[in-house]
Amino acid sequence: MKNLEESFKLAKKQDRKGQKALYEMFSAKMLAISNSYVNNLHDAEDILMNSFFTCFSKIDDCREWKSFPFWFRKIVVNNSINFIRKSKNILYTDVEINEIGTIDEDWEEEAEEINMNEIFAKMPDGYRLIFNLYVFEEKKHYEIAEILNISEGTSKSQLSKSKKWIADFLKQKKDEKQYAK
């Protein structure tokens, strides 16, 4: 089962070999995505299993094999967000963006030098959730506001705060590296 198209068609027929092939193709990547939201490997594994259950029980909703990776990713992200909603009480604060201050423009370049898993592991939940939705899922602020039941301004301020948090984290790492030399 090397072929996505073949595996997808078999899985649509509830064929276990096709389902297993899809699991093997997507489990590692989707686990990483879920973990980037919940920051707990055990919870991410549970979310992944629930997502595969949803995927295989609703696979007829996905019309074409070409769209399957995007369709399944959406299931994983939605399940991760729902898990966070149910299990964590995240407090979002409305702050005017101009209150945050300026952010070092080089933060994106510096982020490439650092292990993003380390950043996400230490980043506050609210920041991580907004950052993931905006940067990785390419959601607009009005969409994030709707998904999380917050205001658009809160989404914007949380994204700004998350970028500042990353910049501060990277600066601290850089300072630690220089001090160690």
Tab-separated table of N, CA, C and O in Angstrom, residues 39-118:
chain	number	residue	atom	x	y	z
A	39	ASN	N	0.380	20.241	23.314
A	39	ASN	CA	1.646	20.213	24.049
A	39	ASN	C	1.716	19.094	25.088
A	39	ASN	O	2.243	19.263	26.173
A	40	ASN	N	1.139	17.955	24.741
A	40	ASN	CA	1.184	16.786	25.612
A	40	ASN	C	1.049	15.562	24.709
A	40	ASN	O	-0.002	15.366	24.089
A	41	LEU	N	2.101	14.764	24.645
A	41	LEU	CA	2.140	13.648	23.701
A	41	LEU	C	1.014	12.646	23.941
A	41	LEU	O	0.396	12.155	22.997
A	42	HIS	N	0.713	12.349	25.201
A	42	HIS	CA	-0.348	11.375	25.493
A	42	HIS	C	-1.704	11.885	25.023
A	42	HIS	O	-2.484	11.137	24.426
A	43	ASP	N	-1.987	13.154	25.279
A	43	ASP	CA	-3.242	13.753	24.801
A	43	ASP	C	-3.266	13.783	23.281
A	43	ASP	O	-4.295	13.507	22.660
A	44	ALA	N	-2.131	14.123	22.669
A	44	ALA	CA	-2.054	14.165	21.205
A	44	ALA	C	-2.310	12.786	20.603
A	44	ALA	O	-2.974	12.663	19.563
A	45	GLU	N	-1.811	11.735	21.258
A	45	GLU	CA	-2.057	10.370	20.782
A	45	GLU	C	-3.543	10.028	20.857
A	45	GLU	O	-4.094	9.408	19.937
A	46	ASP	N	-4.203	10.428	21.948
A	46	ASP	CA	-5.647	10.198	22.072
A	46	ASP	C	-6.414	10.950	20.989
A	46	ASP	O	-7.344	10.411	20.379
A	47	ILE	N	-6.021	12.187	20.766
A	47	ILE	CA	-6.667	12.999	19.727
A	47	ILE	C	-6.458	12.355	18.361
A	47	ILE	O	-7.384	12.295	17.547
A	48	LEU	N	-5.265	11.861	18.116
A	48	LEU	CA	-4.972	11.206	16.842
A	48	LEU	C	-5.864	9.987	16.640
A	48	LEU	O	-6.452	9.811	15.562
A	49	MET	N	-6.004	9.162	17.666
A	49	MET	CA	-6.851	7.969	17.543
A	49	MET	C	-8.308	8.360	17.289
A	49	MET	O	-8.977	7.777	16.433
A	50	ASN	N	-8.794	9.365	18.024
A	50	ASN	CA	-10.165	9.840	17.806
A	50	ASN	C	-10.327	10.411	16.402
A	50	ASN	O	-11.381	10.253	15.778
A	51	SER	N	-9.286	11.069	15.923
A	51	SER	CA	-9.336	11.646	14.584
A	51	SER	C	-9.388	10.559	13.511
A	51	SER	O	-10.133	10.684	12.533
A	52	PHE	N	-8.625	9.496	13.695
A	52	PHE	CA	-8.697	8.396	12.737
A	52	PHE	C	-10.062	7.718	12.795
A	52	PHE	O	-10.619	7.342	11.765
A	53	PHE	N	-10.611	7.574	13.983
A	53	PHE	CA	-11.955	7.001	14.108
A	53	PHE	C	-12.960	7.857	13.339
A	53	PHE	O	-13.761	7.343	12.553
A	54	THR	N	-12.898	9.170	13.546
A	54	THR	CA	-13.787	10.091	12.829
A	54	THR	C	-13.545	9.997	11.327
A	54	THR	O	-14.487	9.935	10.530
A	55	CYS	N	-12.291	9.983	10.954
A	55	CYS	CA	-11.910	9.913	9.542
A	55	CYS	C	-12.515	8.675	8.880
A	55	CYS	O	-13.170	8.786	7.840
A	56	PHE	N	-12.318	7.525	9.480
A	56	PHE	CA	-12.779	6.295	8.846
A	56	PHE	C	-14.301	6.146	8.900
A	56	PHE	O	-14.892	5.524	8.020
A	57	SER	N	-14.935	6.722	9.898
A	57	SER	CA	-16.393	6.626	9.963
A	57	SER	C	-17.081	7.651	9.055
A	57	SER	O	-18.231	7.459	8.674
A	58	LYS	N	-16.354	8.716	8.685
A	58	LYS	CA	-16.947	9.750	7.826
A	58	LYS	C	-16.195	9.921	6.513
A	58	LYS	O	-16.299	10.956	5.866
A	59	ILE	N	-15.461	8.896	6.115
A	59	ILE	CA	-14.614	9.021	4.934
A	59	ILE	C	-15.409	9.279	3.658
A	59	ILE	O	-14.903	9.859	2.703
A	60	ASP	N	-16.682	8.916	3.649
A	60	ASP	CA	-17.506	9.190	2.471
A	60	ASP	C	-17.722	10.688	2.265
A	60	ASP	O	-18.059	11.122	1.156
A	61	ASP	N	-17.515	11.487	3.309
A	61	ASP	CA	-17.626	12.944	3.187
A	61	ASP	C	-16.485	13.539	2.360
A	61	ASP	O	-16.604	14.651	1.855
A	62	CYS	N	-15.398	12.825	2.267
A	62	CYS	CA	-14.250	13.280	1.472
A	62	CYS	C	-14.403	12.671	0.078
A	62	CYS	O	-14.297	11.465	-0.096
A	63	ARG	N	-14.660	13.513	-0.883
A	63	ARG	CA	-15.007	13.035	-2.222
A	63	ARG	C	-13.799	12.530	-3.028
A	63	ARG	O	-13.901	11.560	-3.759
A	64	GLU	N	-12.671	13.207	-2.917
A	64	GLU	CA	-11.522	12.843	-3.749
A	64	GLU	C	-10.296	12.504	-2.908
A	64	GLU	O	-10.062	13.122	-1.883
A	65	TRP	N	-9.518	11.576	-3.382
A	65	TRP	CA	-8.300	11.178	-2.683
A	65	TRP	C	-7.301	12.321	-2.605
A	65	TRP	O	-6.534	12.419	-1.657
A	66	LYS	N	-7.306	13.223	-3.605
A	66	LYS	CA	-6.362	14.337	-3.608
A	66	LYS	C	-6.598	15.295	-2.449
A	66	LYS	O	-5.661	15.933	-1.972
A	67	SER	N	-7.825	15.417	-2.011
A	67	SER	CA	-8.145	16.341	-0.914
A	67	SER	C	-8.069	15.671	0.453
A	67	SER	O	-8.193	16.340	1.478
A	68	PHE	N	-7.844	14.370	0.487
A	68	PHE	CA	-7.828	13.645	1.756
A	68	PHE	C	-6.841	14.222	2.784
A	68	PHE	O	-7.229	14.425	3.938
A	69	PRO	N	-5.588	14.503	2.418
A	69	PRO	CA	-4.660	15.018	3.437
A	69	PRO	C	-5.156	16.308	4.100
A	69	PRO	O	-5.027	16.484	5.310
A	70	PHE	N	-5.745	17.196	3.319
A	70	PHE	CA	-6.247	18.465	3.857
A	70	PHE	C	-7.495	18.246	4.700
A	70	PHE	O	-7.663	18.862	5.751
A	71	TRP	N	-8.361	17.362	4.232
A	71	TRP	CA	-9.590	17.024	4.952
A	71	TRP	C	-9.248	16.392	6.302
A	71	TRP	O	-9.805	16.774	7.330
A	72	PHE	N	-8.305	15.465	6.292
A	72	PHE	CA	-7.931	14.790	7.533
A	72	PHE	C	-7.220	15.747	8.485
A	72	PHE	O	-7.459	15.731	9.694
A	73	ARG	N	-6.388	16.601	7.953
A	73	ARG	CA	-5.707	17.603	8.795
A	73	ARG	C	-6.729	18.475	9.517
A	73	ARG	O	-6.571	18.792	10.691
A	74	LYS	N	-7.770	18.845	8.814
A	74	LYS	CA	-8.823	19.672	9.410
A	74	LYS	C	-9.480	18.934	10.576
A	74	LYS	O	-9.775	19.540	11.607
A	75	ILE	N	-9.699	17.636	10.430
A	75	ILE	CA	-10.270	16.833	11.518
A	75	ILE	C	-9.339	16.864	12.723
A	75	ILE	O	-9.779	17.071	13.863
A	76	VAL	N	-8.048	16.670	12.499
A	76	VAL	CA	-7.068	16.651	13.595
A	76	VAL	C	-7.017	18.009	14.300
A	76	VAL	O	-7.039	18.077	15.537
A	77	VAL	N	-6.973	19.074	13.530
A	77	VAL	CA	-6.919	20.419	14.122
A	77	VAL	C	-8.187	20.701	14.919
A	77	VAL	O	-8.125	21.176	16.055
A	78	ASN	N	-9.345	20.393	14.338
A	78	ASN	CA	-10.603	20.629	15.048
A	78	ASN	C	-10.696	19.803	16.324
A	78	ASN	O	-11.146	20.300	17.364
A	79	ASN	N	-10.263	18.547	16.268
A	79	ASN	CA	-10.279	17.716	17.474
A	79	ASN	C	-9.310	18.256	18.526
A	79	ASN	O	-9.599	18.208	19.727
A	80	SER	N	-8.184	18.777	18.090
A	80	SER	CA	-7.214	19.362	19.024
A	80	SER	C	-7.795	20.605	19.695
A	80	SER	O	-7.684	20.782	20.910
A	81	ILE	N	-8.433	21.447	18.916
A	81	ILE	CA	-9.048	22.662	19.464
A	81	ILE	C	-10.174	22.300	20.427
A	81	ILE	O	-10.287	22.888	21.514
A	82	ASN	N	-10.997	21.329	20.046
A	82	ASN	CA	-12.085	20.899	20.936
A	82	ASN	C	-11.544	20.326	22.239
A	82	ASN	O	-12.113	20.550	23.310
A	83	PHE	N	-10.444	19.589	22.156
A	83	PHE	CA	-9.821	19.059	23.372
A	83	PHE	C	-9.380	20.202	24.287
A	83	PHE	O	-9.623	20.167	25.493
A	84	ILE	N	-8.741	21.194	23.707
A	84	ILE	CA	-8.278	22.341	24.498
A	84	ILE	C	-9.462	23.055	25.138
A	84	ILE	O	-9.426	23.405	26.315
A	85	ARG	N	-10.511	23.255	24.368
A	85	ARG	CA	-11.712	23.912	24.900
A	85	ARG	C	-12.269	23.175	26.106
A	85	ARG	O	-12.666	23.784	27.092
A	86	LYS	N	-12.316	21.851	26.009
A	86	LYS	CA	-12.913	21.043	27.075
A	86	LYS	C	-12.013	20.910	28.300
A	86	LYS	O	-12.487	20.864	29.424
A	87	SER	N	-10.712	20.833	28.065
A	87	SER	CA	-9.826	20.493	29.174
A	87	SER	C	-9.098	21.664	29.809
A	87	SER	O	-8.615	21.552	30.926
A	88	LYS	N	-8.999	22.755	29.094
A	88	LYS	CA	-8.216	23.872	29.621
A	88	LYS	C	-9.050	25.129	29.621
A	88	LYS	O	-9.813	25.383	28.701
A	89	ASN	N	-8.845	25.911	30.633
A	89	ASN	CA	-9.517	27.188	30.720
A	89	ASN	C	-8.495	28.257	30.363
A	89	ASN	O	-7.755	28.717	31.219
A	90	ILE	N	-8.444	28.623	29.094
A	90	ILE	CA	-7.460	29.592	28.617
A	90	ILE	C	-8.057	30.978	28.743
A	90	ILE	O	-9.162	31.241	28.290
A	91	LEU	N	-7.311	31.857	29.353
A	91	LEU	CA	-7.753	33.227	29.524
A	91	LEU	C	-7.109	34.083	28.454
A	91	LEU	O	-5.890	34.163	28.345
A	92	TYR	N	-7.946	34.713	27.644
A	92	TYR	CA	-7.468	35.641	26.631
A	92	TYR	C	-7.754	37.043	27.128
A	92	TYR	O	-8.819	37.328	27.646
A	93	THR	N	-6.801	37.917	26.963
A	93	THR	CA	-7.014	39.295	27.381
A	93	THR	C	-6.988	40.197	26.170
A	93	THR	O	-6.200	40.006	25.247
A	94	ASP	N	-7.889	41.171	26.171
A	94	ASP	CA	-7.894	42.167	25.108
A	94	ASP	C	-6.851	43.217	25.438
A	94	ASP	O	-6.884	43.829	26.490
A	95	VAL	N	-5.908	43.390	24.543
A	95	VAL	CA	-4.876	44.400	24.704
A	95	VAL	C	-4.734	45.084	23.356
A	95	VAL	O	-4.725	44.426	22.317
A	96	GLU	N	-4.622	46.373	23.392
A	96	GLU	CA	-4.385	47.097	22.150
A	96	GLU	C	-3.009	46.712	21.628
A	96	GLU	O	-2.047	46.622	22.379
A	97	ILE	N	-2.915	46.493	20.340
A	97	ILE	CA	-1.645	46.068	19.751
A	97	ILE	C	-0.560	47.108	19.973
A	97	ILE	O	0.580	46.761	20.225
A	98	ASN	N	-0.906	48.389	19.956
A	98	ASN	CA	0.126	49.408	20.142
A	98	ASN	C	0.678	49.401	21.572
A	98	ASN	O	1.699	50.000	21.836
A	99	GLU	N	-0.004	48.702	22.496
A	99	GLU	CA	0.516	48.575	23.854
A	99	GLU	C	1.643	47.547	23.945
A	99	GLU	O	2.427	47.554	24.871
A	100	ILE	N	1.713	46.664	22.973
A	100	ILE	CA	2.686	45.584	22.993
A	100	ILE	C	4.094	46.105	22.752
A	100	ILE	O	5.052	45.634	23.315
A	101	GLY	N	4.218	47.079	21.879
A	101	GLY	CA	5.549	47.580	21.524
A	101	GLY	C	5.995	46.963	20.225
A	101	GLY	O	5.291	46.199	19.587
A	102	THR	N	7.200	47.271	19.835
A	102	THR	CA	7.697	46.759	18.567
A	102	THR	C	8.355	45.406	18.775
A	102	THR	O	8.876	45.099	19.839
A	103	ILE	N	8.329	44.653	17.716
A	103	ILE	CA	8.894	43.305	17.741
A	103	ILE	C	10.075	43.286	16.798
A	103	ILE	O	10.036	43.869	15.714
A	104	ASP	N	11.126	42.635	17.208
A	104	ASP	CA	12.306	42.500	16.367
A	104	ASP	C	11.906	41.855	15.041
A	104	ASP	O	11.335	40.768	15.015
A	105	GLU	N	12.193	42.519	13.955
A	105	GLU	CA	11.786	42.039	12.634
A	105	GLU	C	12.507	40.744	12.243
A	105	GLU	O	12.066	40.038	11.353
A	106	ASP	N	13.604	40.431	12.877
A	106	ASP	CA	14.383	39.247	12.520
A	106	ASP	C	13.932	37.990	13.255
A	106	ASP	O	14.581	36.965	13.162
A	107	TRP	N	12.806	38.069	13.976
A	107	TRP	CA	12.411	36.925	14.801
A	107	TRP	C	12.160	35.678	13.968
A	107	TRP	O	12.452	34.577	14.392
A	108	GLU	N	11.645	35.829	12.734
A	108	GLU	CA	11.372	34.661	11.906
A	108	GLU	C	12.666	33.969	11.499
A	108	GLU	O	12.755	32.748	11.513
A	109	GLU	N	13.693	34.738	11.148
A	109	GLU	CA	14.973	34.154	10.774
A	109	GLU	C	15.600	33.439	11.966
A	109	GLU	O	16.155	32.353	11.837
A	110	GLU	N	15.514	34.055	13.141
A	110	GLU	CA	16.090	33.448	14.333
A	110	GLU	C	15.347	32.174	14.708
A	110	GLU	O	15.951	31.231	15.227
A	111	ALA	N	14.049	32.129	14.438
A	111	ALA	CA	13.241	30.954	14.794
A	111	ALA	C	13.712	29.712	14.050
A	111	ALA	O	13.581	28.600	14.558
A	112	GLU	N	14.281	29.903	12.855
A	112	GLU	CA	14.752	28.761	12.087
A	112	GLU	C	15.935	28.076	12.768
A	112	GLU	O	16.184	26.909	12.548
A	113	GLU	N	16.685	28.812	13.593
A	113	GLU	CA	17.861	28.254	14.252
A	113	GLU	C	17.501	27.497	15.530
A	113	GLU	O	18.336	26.817	16.089
A	114	ILE	N	16.278	27.621	15.979
A	114	ILE	CA	15.852	27.032	17.240
A	114	ILE	C	14.880	25.890	16.973
A	114	ILE	O	14.127	25.909	16.008
A	115	ASN	N	14.889	24.936	17.835
A	115	ASN	CA	13.965	23.820	17.764
A	115	ASN	C	12.554	24.331	18.071
A	115	ASN	O	12.269	24.744	19.189
A	116	MET	N	11.670	24.313	17.080
A	116	MET	CA	10.315	24.842	17.259
A	116	MET	C	9.543	24.026	18.296
A	116	MET	O	8.676	24.560	18.977
A	117	ASN	N	9.867	22.755	18.437
A	117	ASN	CA	9.191	21.955	19.463
A	117	ASN	C	9.486	22.509	20.848
A	117	ASN	O	8.624	22.519	21.721
A	118	GLU	N	10.718	22.968	21.052
A	118	GLU	CA	11.084	23.556	22.337
A	118	GLU	C	10.293	24.840	22.581
A	118	GLU	O	9.816	25.083	23.684
